[in-house]
PDB file of C-alpha atoms (C1' of nucleotides) in Angstrom:
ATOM      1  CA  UNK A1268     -17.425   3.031   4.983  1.00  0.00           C
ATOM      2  CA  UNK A1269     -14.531   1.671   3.074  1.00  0.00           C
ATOM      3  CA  UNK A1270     -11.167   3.398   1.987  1.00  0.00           C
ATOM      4  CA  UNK A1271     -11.474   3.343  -1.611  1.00  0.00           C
ATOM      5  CA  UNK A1272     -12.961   1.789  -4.206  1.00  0.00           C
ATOM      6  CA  UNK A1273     -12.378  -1.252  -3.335  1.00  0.00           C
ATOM      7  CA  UNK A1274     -15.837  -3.367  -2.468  1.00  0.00           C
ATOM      8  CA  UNK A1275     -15.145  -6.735  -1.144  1.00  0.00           C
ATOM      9  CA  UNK A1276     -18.685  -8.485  -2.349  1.00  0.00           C
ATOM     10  CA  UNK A1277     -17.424  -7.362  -5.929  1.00  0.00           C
ATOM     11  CA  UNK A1278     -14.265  -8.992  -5.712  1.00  0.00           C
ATOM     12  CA  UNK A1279     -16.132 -11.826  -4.136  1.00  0.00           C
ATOM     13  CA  UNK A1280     -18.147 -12.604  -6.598  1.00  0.00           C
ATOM     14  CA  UNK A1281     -16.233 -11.670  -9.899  1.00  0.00           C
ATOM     15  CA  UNK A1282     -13.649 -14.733  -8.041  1.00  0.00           C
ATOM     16  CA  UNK A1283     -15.272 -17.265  -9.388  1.00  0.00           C
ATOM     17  CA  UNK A1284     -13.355 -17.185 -12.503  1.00  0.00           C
ATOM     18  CA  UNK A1285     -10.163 -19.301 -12.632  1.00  0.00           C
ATOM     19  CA  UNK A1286      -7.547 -17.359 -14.084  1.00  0.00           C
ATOM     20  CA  UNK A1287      -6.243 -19.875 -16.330  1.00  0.00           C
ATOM     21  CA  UNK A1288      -9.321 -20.031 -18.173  1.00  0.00           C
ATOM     22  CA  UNK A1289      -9.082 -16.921 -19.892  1.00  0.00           C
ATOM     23  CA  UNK A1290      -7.106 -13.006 -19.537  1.00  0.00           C
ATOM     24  CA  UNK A1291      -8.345 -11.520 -16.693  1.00  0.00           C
ATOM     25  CA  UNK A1292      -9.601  -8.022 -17.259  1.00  0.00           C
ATOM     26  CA  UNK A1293      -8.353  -4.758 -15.644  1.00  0.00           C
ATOM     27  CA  UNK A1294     -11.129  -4.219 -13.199  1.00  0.00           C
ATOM     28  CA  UNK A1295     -11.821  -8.033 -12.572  1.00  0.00           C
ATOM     29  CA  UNK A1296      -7.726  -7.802 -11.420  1.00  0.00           C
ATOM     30  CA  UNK A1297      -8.314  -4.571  -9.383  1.00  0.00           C
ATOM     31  CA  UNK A1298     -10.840  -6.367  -7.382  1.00  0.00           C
ATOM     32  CA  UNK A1299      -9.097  -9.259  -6.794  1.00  0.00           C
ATOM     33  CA  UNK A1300      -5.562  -8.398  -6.421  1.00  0.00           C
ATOM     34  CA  UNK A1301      -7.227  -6.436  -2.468  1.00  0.00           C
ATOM     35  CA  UNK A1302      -7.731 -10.007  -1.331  1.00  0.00           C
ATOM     36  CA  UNK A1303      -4.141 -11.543  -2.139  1.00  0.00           C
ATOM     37  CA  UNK A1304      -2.090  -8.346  -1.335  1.00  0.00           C
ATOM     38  CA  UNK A1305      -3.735  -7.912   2.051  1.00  0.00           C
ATOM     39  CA  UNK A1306      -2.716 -12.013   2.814  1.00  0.00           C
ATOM     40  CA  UNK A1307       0.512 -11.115   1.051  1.00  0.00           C
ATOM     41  CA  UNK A1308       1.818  -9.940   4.278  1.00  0.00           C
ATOM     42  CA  UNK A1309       3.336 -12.645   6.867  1.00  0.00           C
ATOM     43  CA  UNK A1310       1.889 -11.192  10.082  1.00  0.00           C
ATOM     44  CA  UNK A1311      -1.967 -11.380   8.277  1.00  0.00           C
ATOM     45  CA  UNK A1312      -1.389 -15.120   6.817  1.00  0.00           C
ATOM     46  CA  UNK A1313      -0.586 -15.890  10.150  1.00  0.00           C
ATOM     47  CA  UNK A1314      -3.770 -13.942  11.533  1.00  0.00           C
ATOM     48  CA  UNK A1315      -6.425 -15.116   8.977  1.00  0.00           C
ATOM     49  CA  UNK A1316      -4.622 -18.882   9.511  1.00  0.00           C
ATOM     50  CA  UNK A1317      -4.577 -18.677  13.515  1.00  0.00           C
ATOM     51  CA  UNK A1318      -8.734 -17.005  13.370  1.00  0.00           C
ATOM     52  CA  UNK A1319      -9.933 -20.182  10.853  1.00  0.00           C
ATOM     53  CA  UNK A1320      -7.764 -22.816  12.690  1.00  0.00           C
ATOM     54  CA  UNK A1321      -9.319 -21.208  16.003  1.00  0.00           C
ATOM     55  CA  UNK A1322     -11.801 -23.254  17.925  1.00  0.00           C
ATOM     56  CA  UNK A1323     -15.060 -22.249  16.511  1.00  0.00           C
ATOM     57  CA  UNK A1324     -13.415 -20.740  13.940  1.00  0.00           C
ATOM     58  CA  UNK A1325     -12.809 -17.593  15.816  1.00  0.00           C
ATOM     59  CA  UNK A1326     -10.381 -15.624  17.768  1.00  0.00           C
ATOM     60  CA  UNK A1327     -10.328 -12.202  20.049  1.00  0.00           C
ATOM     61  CA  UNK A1328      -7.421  -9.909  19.811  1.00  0.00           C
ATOM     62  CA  UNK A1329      -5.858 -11.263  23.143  1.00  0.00           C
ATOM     63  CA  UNK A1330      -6.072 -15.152  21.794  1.00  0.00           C
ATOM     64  CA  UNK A1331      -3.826 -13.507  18.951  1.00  0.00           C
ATOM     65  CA  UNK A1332      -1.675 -11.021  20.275  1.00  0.00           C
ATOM     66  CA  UNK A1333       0.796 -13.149  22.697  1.00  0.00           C
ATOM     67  CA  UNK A1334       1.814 -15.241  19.544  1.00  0.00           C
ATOM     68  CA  UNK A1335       3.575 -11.918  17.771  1.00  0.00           C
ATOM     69  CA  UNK A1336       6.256  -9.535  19.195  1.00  0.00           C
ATOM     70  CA  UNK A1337       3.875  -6.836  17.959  1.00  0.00           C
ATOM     71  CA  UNK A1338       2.233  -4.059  19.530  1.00  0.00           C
ATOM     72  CA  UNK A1339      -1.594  -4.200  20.029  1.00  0.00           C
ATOM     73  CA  UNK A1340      -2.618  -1.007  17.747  1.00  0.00           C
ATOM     74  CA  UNK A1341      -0.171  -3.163  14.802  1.00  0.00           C
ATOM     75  CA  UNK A1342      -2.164  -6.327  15.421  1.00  0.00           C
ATOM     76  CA  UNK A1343      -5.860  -4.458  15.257  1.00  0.00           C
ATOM     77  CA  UNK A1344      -4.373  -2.676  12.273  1.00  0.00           C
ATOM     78  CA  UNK A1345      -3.500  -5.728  10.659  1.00  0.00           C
ATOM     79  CA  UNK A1346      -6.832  -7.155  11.615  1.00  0.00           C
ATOM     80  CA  UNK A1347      -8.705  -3.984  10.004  1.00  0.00           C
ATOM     81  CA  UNK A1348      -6.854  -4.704   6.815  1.00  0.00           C
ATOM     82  CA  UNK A1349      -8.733  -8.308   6.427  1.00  0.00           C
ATOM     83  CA  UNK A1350     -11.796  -6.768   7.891  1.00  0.00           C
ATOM     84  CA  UNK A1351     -12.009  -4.321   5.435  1.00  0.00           C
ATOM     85  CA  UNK A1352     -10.922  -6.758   2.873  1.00  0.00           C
ATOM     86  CA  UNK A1353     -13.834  -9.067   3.322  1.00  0.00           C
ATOM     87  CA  UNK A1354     -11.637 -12.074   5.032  1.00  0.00           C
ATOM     88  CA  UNK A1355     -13.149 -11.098   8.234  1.00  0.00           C
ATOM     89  CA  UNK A1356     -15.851 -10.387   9.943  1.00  0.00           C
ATOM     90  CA  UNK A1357     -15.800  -8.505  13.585  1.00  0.00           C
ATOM     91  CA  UNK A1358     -18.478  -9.218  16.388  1.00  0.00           C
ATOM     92  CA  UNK A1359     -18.606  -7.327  19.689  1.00  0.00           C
ATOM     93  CA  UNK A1360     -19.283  -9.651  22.568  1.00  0.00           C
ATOM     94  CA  UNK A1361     -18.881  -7.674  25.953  1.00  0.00           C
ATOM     95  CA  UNK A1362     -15.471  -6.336  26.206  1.00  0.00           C
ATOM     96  CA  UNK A1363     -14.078  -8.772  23.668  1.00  0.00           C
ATOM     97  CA  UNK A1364     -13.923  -8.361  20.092  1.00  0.00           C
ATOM     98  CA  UNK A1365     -13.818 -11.835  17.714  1.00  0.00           C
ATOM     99  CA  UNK A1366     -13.046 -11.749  14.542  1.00  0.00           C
ATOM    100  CA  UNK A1367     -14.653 -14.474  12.305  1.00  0.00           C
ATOM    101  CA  UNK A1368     -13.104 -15.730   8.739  1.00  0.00           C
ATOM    102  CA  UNK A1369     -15.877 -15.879   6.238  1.00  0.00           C
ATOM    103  CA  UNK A1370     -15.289 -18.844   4.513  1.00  0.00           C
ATOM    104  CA  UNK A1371     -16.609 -17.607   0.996  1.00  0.00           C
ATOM    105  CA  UNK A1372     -13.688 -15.441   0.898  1.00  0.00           C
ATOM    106  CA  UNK A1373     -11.443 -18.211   1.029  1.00  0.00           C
ATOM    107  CA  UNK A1374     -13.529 -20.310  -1.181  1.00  0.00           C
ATOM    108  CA  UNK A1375     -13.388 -17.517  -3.759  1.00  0.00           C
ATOM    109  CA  UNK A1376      -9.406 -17.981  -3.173  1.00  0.00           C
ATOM    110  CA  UNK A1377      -9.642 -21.345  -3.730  1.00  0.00           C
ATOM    111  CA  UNK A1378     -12.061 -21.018  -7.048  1.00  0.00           C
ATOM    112  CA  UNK A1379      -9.352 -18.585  -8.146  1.00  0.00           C
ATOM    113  CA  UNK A1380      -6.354 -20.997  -8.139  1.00  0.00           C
ATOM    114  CA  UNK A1381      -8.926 -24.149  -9.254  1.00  0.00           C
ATOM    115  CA  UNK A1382      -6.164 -26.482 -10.608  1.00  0.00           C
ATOM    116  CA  UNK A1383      -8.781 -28.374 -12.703  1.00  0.00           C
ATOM    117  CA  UNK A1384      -7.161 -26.774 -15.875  1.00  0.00           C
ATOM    118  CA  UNK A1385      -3.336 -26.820 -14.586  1.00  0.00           C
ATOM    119  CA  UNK A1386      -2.809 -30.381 -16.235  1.00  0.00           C
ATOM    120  CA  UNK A1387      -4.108 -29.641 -18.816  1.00  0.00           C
ATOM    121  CA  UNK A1388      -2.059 -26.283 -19.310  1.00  0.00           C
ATOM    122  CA  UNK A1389       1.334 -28.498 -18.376  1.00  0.00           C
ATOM    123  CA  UNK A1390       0.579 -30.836 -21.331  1.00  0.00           C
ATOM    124  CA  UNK A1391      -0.447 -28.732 -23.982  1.00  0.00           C
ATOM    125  CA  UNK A1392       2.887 -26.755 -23.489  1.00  0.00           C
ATOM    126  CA  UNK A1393       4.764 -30.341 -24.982  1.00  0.00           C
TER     127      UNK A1393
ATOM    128  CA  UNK B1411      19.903 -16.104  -7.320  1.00  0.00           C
ATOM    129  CA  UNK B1412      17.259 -14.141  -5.018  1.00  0.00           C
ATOM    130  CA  UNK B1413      17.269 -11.123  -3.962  1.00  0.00           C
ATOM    131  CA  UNK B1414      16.631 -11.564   0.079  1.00  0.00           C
ATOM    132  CA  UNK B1415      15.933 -14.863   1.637  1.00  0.00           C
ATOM    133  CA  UNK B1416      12.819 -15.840  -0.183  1.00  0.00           C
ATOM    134  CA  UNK B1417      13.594 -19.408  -1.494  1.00  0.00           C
ATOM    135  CA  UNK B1418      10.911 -20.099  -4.257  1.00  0.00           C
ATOM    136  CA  UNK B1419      11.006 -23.850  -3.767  1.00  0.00           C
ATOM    137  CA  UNK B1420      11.098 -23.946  -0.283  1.00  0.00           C
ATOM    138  CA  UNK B1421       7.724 -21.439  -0.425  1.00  0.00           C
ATOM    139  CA  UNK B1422       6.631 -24.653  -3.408  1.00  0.00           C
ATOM    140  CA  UNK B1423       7.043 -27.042  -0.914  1.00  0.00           C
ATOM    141  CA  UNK B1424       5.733 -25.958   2.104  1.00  0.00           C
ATOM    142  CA  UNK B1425       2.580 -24.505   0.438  1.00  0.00           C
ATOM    143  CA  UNK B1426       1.056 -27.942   0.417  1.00  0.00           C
ATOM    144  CA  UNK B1427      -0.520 -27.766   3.751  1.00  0.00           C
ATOM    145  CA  UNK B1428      -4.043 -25.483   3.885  1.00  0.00           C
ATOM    146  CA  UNK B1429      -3.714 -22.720   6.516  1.00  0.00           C
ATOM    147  CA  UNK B1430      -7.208 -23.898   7.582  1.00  0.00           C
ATOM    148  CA  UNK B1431      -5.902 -26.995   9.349  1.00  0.00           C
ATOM    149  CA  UNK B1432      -3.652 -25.373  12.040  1.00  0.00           C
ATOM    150  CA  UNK B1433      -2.081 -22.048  12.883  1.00  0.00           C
ATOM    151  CA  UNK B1434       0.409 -21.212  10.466  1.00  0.00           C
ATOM    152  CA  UNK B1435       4.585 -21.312  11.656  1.00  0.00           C
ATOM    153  CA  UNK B1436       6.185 -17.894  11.004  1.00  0.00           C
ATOM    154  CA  UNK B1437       8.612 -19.283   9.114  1.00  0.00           C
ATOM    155  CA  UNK B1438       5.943 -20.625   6.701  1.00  0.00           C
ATOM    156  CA  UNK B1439       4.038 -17.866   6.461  1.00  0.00           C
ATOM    157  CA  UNK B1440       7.192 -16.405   5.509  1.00  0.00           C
ATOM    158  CA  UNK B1441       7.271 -18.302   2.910  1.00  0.00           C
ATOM    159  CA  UNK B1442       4.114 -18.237   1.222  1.00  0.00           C
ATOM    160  CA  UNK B1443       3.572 -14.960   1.550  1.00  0.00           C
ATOM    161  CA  UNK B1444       6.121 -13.468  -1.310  1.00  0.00           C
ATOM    162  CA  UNK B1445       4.171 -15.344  -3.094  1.00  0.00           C
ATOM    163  CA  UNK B1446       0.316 -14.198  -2.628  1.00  0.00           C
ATOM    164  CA  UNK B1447       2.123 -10.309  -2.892  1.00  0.00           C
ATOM    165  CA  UNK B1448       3.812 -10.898  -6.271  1.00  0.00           C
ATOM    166  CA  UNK B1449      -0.118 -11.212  -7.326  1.00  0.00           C
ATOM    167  CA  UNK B1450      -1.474  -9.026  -5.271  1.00  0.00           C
ATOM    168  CA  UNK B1451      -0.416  -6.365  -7.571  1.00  0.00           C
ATOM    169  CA  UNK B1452      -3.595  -6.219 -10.212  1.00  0.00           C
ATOM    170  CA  UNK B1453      -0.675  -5.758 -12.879  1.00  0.00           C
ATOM    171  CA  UNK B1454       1.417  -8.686 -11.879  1.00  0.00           C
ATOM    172  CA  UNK B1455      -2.416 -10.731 -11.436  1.00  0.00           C
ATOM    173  CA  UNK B1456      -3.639  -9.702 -14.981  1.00  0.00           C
ATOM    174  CA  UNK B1457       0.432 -10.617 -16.597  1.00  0.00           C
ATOM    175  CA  UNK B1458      -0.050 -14.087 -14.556  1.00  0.00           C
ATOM    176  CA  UNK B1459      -3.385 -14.591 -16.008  1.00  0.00           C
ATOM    177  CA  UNK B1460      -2.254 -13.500 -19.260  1.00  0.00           C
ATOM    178  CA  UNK B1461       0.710 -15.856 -19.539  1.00  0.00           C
ATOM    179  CA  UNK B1462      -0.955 -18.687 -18.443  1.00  0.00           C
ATOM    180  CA  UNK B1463      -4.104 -18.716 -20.898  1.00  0.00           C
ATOM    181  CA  UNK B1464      -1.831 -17.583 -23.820  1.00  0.00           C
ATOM    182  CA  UNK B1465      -1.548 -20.172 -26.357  1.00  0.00           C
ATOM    183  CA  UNK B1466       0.659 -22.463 -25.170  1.00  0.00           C
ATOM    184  CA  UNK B1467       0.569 -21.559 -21.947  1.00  0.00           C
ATOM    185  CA  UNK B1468       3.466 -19.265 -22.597  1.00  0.00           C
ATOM    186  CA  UNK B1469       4.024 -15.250 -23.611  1.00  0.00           C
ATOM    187  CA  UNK B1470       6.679 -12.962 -24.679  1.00  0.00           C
ATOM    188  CA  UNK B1471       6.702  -9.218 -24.013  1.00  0.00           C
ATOM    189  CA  UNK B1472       5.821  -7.779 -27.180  1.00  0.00           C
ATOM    190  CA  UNK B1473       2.578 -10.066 -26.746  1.00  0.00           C
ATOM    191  CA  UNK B1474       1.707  -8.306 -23.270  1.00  0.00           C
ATOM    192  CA  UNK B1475       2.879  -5.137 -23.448  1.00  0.00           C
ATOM    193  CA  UNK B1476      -0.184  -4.146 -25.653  1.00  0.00           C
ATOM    194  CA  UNK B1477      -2.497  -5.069 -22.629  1.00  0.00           C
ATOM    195  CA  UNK B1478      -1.092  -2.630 -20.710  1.00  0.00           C
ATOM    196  CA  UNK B1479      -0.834   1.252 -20.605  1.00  0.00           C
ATOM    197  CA  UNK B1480       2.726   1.221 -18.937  1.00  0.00           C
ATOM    198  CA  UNK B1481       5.991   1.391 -20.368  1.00  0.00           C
ATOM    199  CA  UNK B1482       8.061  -1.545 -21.383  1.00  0.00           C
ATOM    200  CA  UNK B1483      10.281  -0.810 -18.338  1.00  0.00           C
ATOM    201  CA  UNK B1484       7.821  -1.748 -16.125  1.00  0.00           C
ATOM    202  CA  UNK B1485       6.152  -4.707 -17.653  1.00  0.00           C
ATOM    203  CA  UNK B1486       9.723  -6.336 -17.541  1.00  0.00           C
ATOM    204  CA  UNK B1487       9.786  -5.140 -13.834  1.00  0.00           C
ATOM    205  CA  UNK B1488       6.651  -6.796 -13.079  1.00  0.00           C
ATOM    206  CA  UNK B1489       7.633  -9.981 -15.131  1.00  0.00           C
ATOM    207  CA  UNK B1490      10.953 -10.165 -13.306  1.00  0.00           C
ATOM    208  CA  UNK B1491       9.496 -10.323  -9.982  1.00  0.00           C
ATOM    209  CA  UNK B1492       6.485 -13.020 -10.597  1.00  0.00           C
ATOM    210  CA  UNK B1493       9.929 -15.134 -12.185  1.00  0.00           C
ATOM    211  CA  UNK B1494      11.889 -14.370  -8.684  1.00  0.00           C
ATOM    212  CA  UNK B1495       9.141 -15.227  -6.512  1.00  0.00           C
ATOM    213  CA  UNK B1496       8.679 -18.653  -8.974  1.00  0.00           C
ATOM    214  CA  UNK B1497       5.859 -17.970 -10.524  1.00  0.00           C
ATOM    215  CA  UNK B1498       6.714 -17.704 -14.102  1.00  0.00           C
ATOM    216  CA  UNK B1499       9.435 -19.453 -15.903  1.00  0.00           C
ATOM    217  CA  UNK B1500      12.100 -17.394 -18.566  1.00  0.00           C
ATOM    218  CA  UNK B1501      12.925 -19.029 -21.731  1.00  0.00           C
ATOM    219  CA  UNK B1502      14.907 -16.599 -24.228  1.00  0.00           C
ATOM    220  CA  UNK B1503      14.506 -17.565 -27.636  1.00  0.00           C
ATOM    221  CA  UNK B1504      16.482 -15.431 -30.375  1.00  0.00           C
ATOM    222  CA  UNK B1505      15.510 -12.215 -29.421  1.00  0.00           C
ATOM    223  CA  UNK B1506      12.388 -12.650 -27.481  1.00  0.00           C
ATOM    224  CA  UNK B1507      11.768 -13.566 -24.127  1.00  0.00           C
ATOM    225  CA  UNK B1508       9.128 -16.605 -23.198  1.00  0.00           C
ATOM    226  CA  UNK B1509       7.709 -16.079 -19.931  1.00  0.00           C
ATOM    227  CA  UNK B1510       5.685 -19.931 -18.866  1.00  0.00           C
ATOM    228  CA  UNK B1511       3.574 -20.310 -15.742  1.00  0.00           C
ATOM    229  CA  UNK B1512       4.845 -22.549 -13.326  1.00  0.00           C
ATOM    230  CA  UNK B1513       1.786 -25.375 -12.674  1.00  0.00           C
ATOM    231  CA  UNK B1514       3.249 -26.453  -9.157  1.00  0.00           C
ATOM    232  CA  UNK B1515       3.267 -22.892  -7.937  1.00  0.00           C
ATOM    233  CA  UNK B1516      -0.149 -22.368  -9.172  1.00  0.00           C
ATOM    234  CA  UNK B1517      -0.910 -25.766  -7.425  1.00  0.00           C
ATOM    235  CA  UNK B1518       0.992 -24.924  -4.132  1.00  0.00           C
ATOM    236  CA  UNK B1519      -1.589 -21.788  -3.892  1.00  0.00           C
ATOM    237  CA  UNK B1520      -4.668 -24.223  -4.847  1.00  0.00           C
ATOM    238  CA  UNK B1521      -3.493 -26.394  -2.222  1.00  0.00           C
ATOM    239  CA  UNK B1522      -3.114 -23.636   0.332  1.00  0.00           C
ATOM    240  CA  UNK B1523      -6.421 -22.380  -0.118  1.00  0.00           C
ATOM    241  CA  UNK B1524      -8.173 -26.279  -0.068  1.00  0.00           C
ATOM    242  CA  UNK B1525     -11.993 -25.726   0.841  1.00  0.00           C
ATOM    243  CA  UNK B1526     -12.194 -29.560   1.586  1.00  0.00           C
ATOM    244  CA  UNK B1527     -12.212 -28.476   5.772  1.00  0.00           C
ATOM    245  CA  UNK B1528     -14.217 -24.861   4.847  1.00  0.00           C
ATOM    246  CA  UNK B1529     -17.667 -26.547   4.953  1.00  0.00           C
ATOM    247  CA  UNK B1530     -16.566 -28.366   8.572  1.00  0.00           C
ATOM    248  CA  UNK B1531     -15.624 -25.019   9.861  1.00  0.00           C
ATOM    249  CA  UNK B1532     -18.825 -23.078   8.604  1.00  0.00           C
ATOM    250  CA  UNK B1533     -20.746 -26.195  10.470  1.00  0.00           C
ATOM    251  CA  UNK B1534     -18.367 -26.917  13.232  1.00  0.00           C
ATOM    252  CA  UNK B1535     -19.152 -22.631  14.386  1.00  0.00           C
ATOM    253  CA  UNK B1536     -22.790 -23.833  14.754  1.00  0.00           C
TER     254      UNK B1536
ATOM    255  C1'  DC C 343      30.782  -4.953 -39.907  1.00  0.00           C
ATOM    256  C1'  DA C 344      27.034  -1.517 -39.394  1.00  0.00           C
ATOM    257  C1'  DT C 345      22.387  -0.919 -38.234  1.00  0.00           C
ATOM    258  C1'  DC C 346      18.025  -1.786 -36.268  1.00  0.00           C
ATOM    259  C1'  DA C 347      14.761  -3.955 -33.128  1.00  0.00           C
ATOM    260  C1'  DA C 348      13.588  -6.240 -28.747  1.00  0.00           C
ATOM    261  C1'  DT C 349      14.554  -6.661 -24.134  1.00  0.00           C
ATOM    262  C1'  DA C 350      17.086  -6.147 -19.634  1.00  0.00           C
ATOM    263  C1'  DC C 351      19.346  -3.249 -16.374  1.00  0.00           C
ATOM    264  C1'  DT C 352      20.269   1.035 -13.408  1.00  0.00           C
ATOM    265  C1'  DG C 353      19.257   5.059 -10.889  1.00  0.00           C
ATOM    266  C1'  DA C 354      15.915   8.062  -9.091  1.00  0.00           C
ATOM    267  C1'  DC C 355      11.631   9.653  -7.335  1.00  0.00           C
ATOM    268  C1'  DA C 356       6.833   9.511  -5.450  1.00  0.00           C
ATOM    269  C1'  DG C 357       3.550   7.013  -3.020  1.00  0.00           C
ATOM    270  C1'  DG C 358       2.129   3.427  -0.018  1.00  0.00           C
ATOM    271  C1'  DC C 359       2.615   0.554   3.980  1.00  0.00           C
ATOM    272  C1'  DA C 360       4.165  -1.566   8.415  1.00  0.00           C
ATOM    273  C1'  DT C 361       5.191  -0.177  12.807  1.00  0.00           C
ATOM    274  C1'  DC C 362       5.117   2.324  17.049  1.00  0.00           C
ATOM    275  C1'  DG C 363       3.732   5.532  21.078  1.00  0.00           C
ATOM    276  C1'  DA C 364       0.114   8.145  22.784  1.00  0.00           C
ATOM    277  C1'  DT C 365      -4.587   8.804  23.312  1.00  0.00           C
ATOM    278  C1'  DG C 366      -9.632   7.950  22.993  1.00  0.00           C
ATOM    279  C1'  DT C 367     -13.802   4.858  23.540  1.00  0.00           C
ATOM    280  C1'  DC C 368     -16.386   1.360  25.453  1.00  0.00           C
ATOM    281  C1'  DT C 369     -17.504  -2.220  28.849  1.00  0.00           C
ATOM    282  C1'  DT C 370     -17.285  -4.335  33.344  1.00  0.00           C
ATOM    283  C1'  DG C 371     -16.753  -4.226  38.291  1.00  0.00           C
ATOM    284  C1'  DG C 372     -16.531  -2.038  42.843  1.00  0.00           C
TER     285       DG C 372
ATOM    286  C1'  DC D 322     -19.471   7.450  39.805  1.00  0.00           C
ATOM    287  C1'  DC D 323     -14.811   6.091  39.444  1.00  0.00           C
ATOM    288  C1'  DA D 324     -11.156   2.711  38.141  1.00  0.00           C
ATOM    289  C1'  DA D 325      -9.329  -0.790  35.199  1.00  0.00           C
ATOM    290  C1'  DG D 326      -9.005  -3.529  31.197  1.00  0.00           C
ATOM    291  C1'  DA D 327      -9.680  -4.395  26.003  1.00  0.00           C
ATOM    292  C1'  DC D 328      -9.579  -2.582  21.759  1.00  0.00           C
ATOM    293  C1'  DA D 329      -9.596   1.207  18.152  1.00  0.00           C
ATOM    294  C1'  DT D 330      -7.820   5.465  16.317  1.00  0.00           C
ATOM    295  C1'  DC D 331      -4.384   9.122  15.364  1.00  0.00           C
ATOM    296  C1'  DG D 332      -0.038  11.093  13.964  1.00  0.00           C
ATOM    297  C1'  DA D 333       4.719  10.248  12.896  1.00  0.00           C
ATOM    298  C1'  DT D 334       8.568   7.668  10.964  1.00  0.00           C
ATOM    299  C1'  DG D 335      11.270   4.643   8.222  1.00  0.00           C
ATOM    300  C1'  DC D 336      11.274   1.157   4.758  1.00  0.00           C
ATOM    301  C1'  DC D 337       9.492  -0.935   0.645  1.00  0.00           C
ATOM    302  C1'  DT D 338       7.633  -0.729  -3.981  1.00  0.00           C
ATOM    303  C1'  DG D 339       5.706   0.845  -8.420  1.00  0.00           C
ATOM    304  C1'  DT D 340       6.932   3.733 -11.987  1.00  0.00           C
ATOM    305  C1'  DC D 341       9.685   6.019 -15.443  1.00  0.00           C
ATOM    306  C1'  DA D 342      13.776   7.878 -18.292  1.00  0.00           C
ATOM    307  C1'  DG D 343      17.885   6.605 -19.904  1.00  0.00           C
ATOM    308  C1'  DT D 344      21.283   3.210 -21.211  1.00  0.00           C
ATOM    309  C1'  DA D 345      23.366  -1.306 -22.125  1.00  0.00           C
ATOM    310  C1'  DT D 346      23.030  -5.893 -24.207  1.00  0.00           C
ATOM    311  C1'  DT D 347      21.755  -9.268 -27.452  1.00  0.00           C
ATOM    312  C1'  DG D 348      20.347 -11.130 -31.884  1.00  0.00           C
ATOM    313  C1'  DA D 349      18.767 -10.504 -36.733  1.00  0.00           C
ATOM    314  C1'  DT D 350      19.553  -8.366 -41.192  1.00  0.00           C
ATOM    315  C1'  DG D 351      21.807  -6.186 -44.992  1.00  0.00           C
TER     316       DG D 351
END
DNA sequence: CATCAATACTGACAGGCATCGATGTCTTGG
DNA sequence: CCAAGACATCGATGCCTGTCAGTATTGATG
């Protein structure tokens, strides 16, 4: 089960929403803010980048480990975090365990920051 | 000047490059990542969004601190660090303070997050 | 110049988080 | 069945951060 309140298909789907359209709301910003305060944090950027850039798009914890000067239990913890978040997904194969990005996280990401608007915004400031 | 070694523009221009292409450099993810923590407080996400679909693109205090049930204190805490990180521009005008999105930081986060190579990786794992 | 309003700054405290060492669990191989 | 390797979990520790109360600063007004 997860931590807290915090359910990642919520804040998956509530995304969608640029947030230069219009004032994001409280709980529309609690679910959100998960996703960009668990990649807020240098080792995870790295992880989630190293996992999508990954052949196949996925990685094991001992593809990952040797680039950090981190201890194993601090890598899997950081990897829980994005689990837990909804960036990743975990599969079991034998004694390996891959993580997978799900790409509709980072397309919800994306959808957030849609620039589509962000001219506009620039020149109506003039 | 900044408070630790966080250099907004060098986050700006580094950002351009998707972290879905190749494994992200420390050093860049040291960069970007001040930046995806400013907002991944839902406070600082909800003053971001605020500020940016305010009229004019910009917002003083007294127009956000309404939104909010914190003290004053804390909303110019929260502004003060999305204006460190370069997210939000300060204007002071007689006795209010303008806070005014910055476009190209919003677009250095759109451009990190660019889904054009997400559909190749949810085929290329096939 | 005196007063008031709006905002920034400082210090302090509580809570959260990143990190580690030690240990447990599971799978594979002999 | 035992040993070894891969990964997760637990408990502890130190740092970072969000929050507030109080105070200083700046500009408008009379």
């Amino acid at each position: 089960m997860s931590k807290s309140g915090c359910d990642p298909n919520d804040a998956l789907a509530c995304c969608s929403t640029p947030l230069v359209r219009e004032p994001m709301t409280g709980a529309r910003a609690d679910a959100v803010a998960p996703l960009l305060r668990a990649l807020g944090d240098p080792v995870r950027l790295r992880l989630m980048s190293m996992v999508v850039s990954h052949e196949n798009a996925e990685a094991c914890v001992c593809d990952l480990l040797p680039a950090f000067d981190l201890s194993q239990p601090t890598i899997s913890h950081h990897l829980k975090v994005l689990h837990e978040t909804g960036l990743l997904d975990r599969e079991k194969r034998g004694v390996w365990v891959y993580y997978q990005a799900r790409p509709e996280a980072l397309a919800a990401l994306a959808g957030l920051f849609a620039s589509e608007d962000l001219g506009m915004v620039t020149g109506a400031s003039a």
